[in-house]
CSV table of C-alpha atoms and ligand atoms in Angstrom, one decimal:
chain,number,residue,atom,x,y,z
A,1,UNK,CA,-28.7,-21.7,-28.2
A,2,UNK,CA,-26.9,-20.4,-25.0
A,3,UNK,CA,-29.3,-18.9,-22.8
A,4,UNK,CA,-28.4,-15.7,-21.3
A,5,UNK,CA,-27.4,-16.7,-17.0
A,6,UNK,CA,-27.1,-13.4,-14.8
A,7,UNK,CA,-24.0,-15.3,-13.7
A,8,UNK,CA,-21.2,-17.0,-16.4
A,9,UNK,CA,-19.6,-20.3,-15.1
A,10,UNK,CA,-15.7,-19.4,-15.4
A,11,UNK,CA,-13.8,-22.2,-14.9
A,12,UNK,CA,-13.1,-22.9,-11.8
A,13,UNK,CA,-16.3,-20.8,-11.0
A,14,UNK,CA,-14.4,-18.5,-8.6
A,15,UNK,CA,-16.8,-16.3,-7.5
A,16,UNK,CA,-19.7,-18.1,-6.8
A,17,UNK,CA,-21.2,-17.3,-3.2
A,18,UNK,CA,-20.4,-19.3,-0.7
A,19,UNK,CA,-24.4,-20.5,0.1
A,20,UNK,CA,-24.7,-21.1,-3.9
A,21,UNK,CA,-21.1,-22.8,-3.8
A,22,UNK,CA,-22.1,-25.0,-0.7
A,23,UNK,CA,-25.8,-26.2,-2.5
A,24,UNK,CA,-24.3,-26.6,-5.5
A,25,UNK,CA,-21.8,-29.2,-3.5
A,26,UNK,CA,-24.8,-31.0,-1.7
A,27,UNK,CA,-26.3,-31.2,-5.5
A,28,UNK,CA,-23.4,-33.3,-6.5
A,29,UNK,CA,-23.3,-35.6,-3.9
A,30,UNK,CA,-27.1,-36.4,-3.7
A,31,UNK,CA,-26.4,-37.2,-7.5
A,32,UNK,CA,-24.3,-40.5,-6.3
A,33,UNK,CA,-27.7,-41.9,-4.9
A,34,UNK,CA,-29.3,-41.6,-8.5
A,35,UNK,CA,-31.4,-44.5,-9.5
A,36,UNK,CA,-30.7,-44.2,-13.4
A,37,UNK,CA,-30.4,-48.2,-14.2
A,38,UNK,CA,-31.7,-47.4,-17.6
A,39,UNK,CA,-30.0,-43.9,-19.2
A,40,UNK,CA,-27.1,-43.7,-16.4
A,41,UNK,CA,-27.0,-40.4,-16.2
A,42,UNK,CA,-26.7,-39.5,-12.8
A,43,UNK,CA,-28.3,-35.6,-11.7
A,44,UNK,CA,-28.4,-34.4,-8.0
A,45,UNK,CA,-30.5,-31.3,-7.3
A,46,UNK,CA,-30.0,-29.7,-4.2
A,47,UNK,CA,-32.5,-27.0,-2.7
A,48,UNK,CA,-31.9,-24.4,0.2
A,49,UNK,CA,-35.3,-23.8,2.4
A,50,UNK,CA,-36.4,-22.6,5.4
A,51,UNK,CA,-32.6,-22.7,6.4
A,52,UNK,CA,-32.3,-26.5,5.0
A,53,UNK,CA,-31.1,-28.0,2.7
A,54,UNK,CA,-32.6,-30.5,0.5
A,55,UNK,CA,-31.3,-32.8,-1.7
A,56,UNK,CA,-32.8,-35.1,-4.5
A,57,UNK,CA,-31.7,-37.1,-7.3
A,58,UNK,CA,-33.8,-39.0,-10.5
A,59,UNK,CA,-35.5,-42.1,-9.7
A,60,UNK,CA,-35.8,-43.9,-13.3
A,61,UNK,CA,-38.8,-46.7,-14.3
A,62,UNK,CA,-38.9,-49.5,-16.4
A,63,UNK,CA,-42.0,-47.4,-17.4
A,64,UNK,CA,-39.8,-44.8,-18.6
A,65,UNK,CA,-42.3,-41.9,-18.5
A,66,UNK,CA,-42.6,-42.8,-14.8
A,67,UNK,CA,-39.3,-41.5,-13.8
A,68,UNK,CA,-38.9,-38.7,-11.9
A,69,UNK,CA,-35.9,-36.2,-11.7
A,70,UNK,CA,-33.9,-35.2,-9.4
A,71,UNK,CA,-35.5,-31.6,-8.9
A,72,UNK,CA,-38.7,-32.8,-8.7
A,73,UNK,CA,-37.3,-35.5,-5.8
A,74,UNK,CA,-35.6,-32.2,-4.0
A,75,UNK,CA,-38.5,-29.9,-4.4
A,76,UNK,CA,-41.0,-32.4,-2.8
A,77,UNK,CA,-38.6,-33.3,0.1
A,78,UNK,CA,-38.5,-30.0,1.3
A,79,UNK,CA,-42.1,-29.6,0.7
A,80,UNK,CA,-43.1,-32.4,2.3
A,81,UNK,CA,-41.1,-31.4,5.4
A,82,UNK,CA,-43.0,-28.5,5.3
A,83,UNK,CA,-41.5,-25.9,3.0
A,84,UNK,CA,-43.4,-24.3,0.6
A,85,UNK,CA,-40.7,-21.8,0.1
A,86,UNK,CA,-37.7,-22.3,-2.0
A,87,UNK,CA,-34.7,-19.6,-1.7
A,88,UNK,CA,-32.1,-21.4,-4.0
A,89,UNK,CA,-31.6,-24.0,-6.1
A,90,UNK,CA,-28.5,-26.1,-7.5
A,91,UNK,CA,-28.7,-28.9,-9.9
A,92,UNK,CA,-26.0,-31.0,-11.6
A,93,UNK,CA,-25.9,-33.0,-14.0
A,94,UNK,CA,-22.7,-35.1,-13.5
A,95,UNK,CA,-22.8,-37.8,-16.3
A,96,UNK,CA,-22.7,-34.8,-18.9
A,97,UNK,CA,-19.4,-34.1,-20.7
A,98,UNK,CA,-17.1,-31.3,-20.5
A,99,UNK,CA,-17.9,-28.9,-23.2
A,100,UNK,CA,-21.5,-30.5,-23.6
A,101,UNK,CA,-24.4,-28.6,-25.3
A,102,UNK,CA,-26.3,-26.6,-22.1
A,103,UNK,CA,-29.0,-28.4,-23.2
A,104,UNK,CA,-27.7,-31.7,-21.1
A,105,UNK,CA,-27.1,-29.9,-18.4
A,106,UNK,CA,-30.5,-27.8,-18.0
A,107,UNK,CA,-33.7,-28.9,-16.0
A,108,UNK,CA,-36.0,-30.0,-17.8
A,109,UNK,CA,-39.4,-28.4,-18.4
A,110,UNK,CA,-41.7,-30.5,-16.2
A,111,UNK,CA,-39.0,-29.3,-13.0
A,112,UNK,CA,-38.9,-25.9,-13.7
A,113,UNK,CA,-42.9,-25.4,-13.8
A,114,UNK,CA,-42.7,-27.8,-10.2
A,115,UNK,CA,-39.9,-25.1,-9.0
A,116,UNK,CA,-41.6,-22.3,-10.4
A,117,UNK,CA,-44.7,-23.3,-7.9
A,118,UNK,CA,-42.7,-23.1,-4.9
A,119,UNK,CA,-39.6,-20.6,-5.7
A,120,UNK,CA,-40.3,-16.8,-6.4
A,121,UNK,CA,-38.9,-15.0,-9.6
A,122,UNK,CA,-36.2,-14.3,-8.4
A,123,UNK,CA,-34.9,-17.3,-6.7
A,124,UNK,CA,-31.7,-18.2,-8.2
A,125,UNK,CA,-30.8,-21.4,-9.6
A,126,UNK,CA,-27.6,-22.3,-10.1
A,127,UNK,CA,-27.1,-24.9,-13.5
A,128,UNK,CA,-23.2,-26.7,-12.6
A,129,UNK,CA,-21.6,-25.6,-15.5
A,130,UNK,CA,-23.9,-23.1,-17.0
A,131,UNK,CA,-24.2,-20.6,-14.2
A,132,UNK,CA,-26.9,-19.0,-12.1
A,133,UNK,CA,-30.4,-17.8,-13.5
A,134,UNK,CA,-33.5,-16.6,-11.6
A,135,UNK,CA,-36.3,-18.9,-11.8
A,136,UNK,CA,-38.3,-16.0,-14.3
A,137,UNK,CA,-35.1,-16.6,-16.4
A,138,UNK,CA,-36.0,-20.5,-16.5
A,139,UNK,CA,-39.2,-20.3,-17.0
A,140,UNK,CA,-40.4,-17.0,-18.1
A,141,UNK,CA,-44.5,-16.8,-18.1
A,142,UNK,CA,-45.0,-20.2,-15.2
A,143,UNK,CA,-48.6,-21.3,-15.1
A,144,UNK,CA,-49.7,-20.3,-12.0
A,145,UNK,CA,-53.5,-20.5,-10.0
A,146,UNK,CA,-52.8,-17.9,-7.7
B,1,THU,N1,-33.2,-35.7,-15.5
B,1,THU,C1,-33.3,-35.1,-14.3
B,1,THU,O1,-33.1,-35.7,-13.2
B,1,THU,N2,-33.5,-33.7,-14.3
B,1,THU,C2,-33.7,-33.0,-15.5
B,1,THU,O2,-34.0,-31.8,-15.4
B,1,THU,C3,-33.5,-33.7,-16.8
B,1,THU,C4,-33.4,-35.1,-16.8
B,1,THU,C5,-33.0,-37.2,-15.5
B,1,THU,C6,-34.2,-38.0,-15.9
B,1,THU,C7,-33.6,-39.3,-16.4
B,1,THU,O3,-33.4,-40.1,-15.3
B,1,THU,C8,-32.2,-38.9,-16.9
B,1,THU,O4,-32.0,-37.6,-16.4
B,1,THU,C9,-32.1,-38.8,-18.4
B,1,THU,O5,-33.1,-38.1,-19.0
């Protein structure tokens, strides 16, 4: 199923914005530093915060269910230099073919409930190859405790 982006990757995506375009960048190049011994598929997420920017990429475990992905590794980066508030978000999912179901190139739902806690509806997050949906788009209905 294609899922509905408020903004259709052309290719080349020419009219990205330039701060999208730029995070989007940083997303691919954290994605070199992937530790992904075990599926080698390399993803670099890249988020924009407090005028920062913060990348991350998936740390994989022998213990599989132990790994953690690279929007997860972003997210808690900027967090834990202490901001709680996410403005944008770029992931990519380098290892993933050309023409490649969107579901490879996605994040996955354990990141988008961890975005969801830090990013506001609107917050666009721009999937490489996909395009750019709000974080209500990615996860319509988050759990939230406040
Ligand atoms: N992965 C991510 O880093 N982000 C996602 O949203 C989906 C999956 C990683 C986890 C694992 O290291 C590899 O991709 C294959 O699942």
């Amino acid at each position: 199923m294609r899922v509905p982006p408020v903004f259709v990757w052309d290719d080349p995506p020419m009219d990205l914005p330039h701060d999208l375009a730029e995070l989007l960048e940083a997303a691919k190049t954290a994605s070199r530093i992937a530790y992904c011994p075990y599926s080698k598929f390399h993803v670099g997420a890249a988020i924009r915060a407090g005028g920062h920017i913060f990348t991350g990429a998936n740390v994989e475990n022998a213990s599989y269910g132990l790994t953690v992905c690279a929007e997860r590794t972003a997210a808690f980066a900027a967090v834990l230099a202490g901001y709680v508030k996410i403005d944008a978000v770029a992931v990519a999912c380098v290892d993933a073919p050309d023409g490649c179901d969107t579901g490879l190139l996605m994040p996955c739902g354990a990141c988008r409930q961890v975005l969801a806690e830090f990013a506001a509806p609107d917050t666009p997050v721009v999937v490489d190859r996909v395009g750019i949906l709000t974080m209500a788009e990615l996860l319509p209905h988050a759990f939230k405790l406040k």
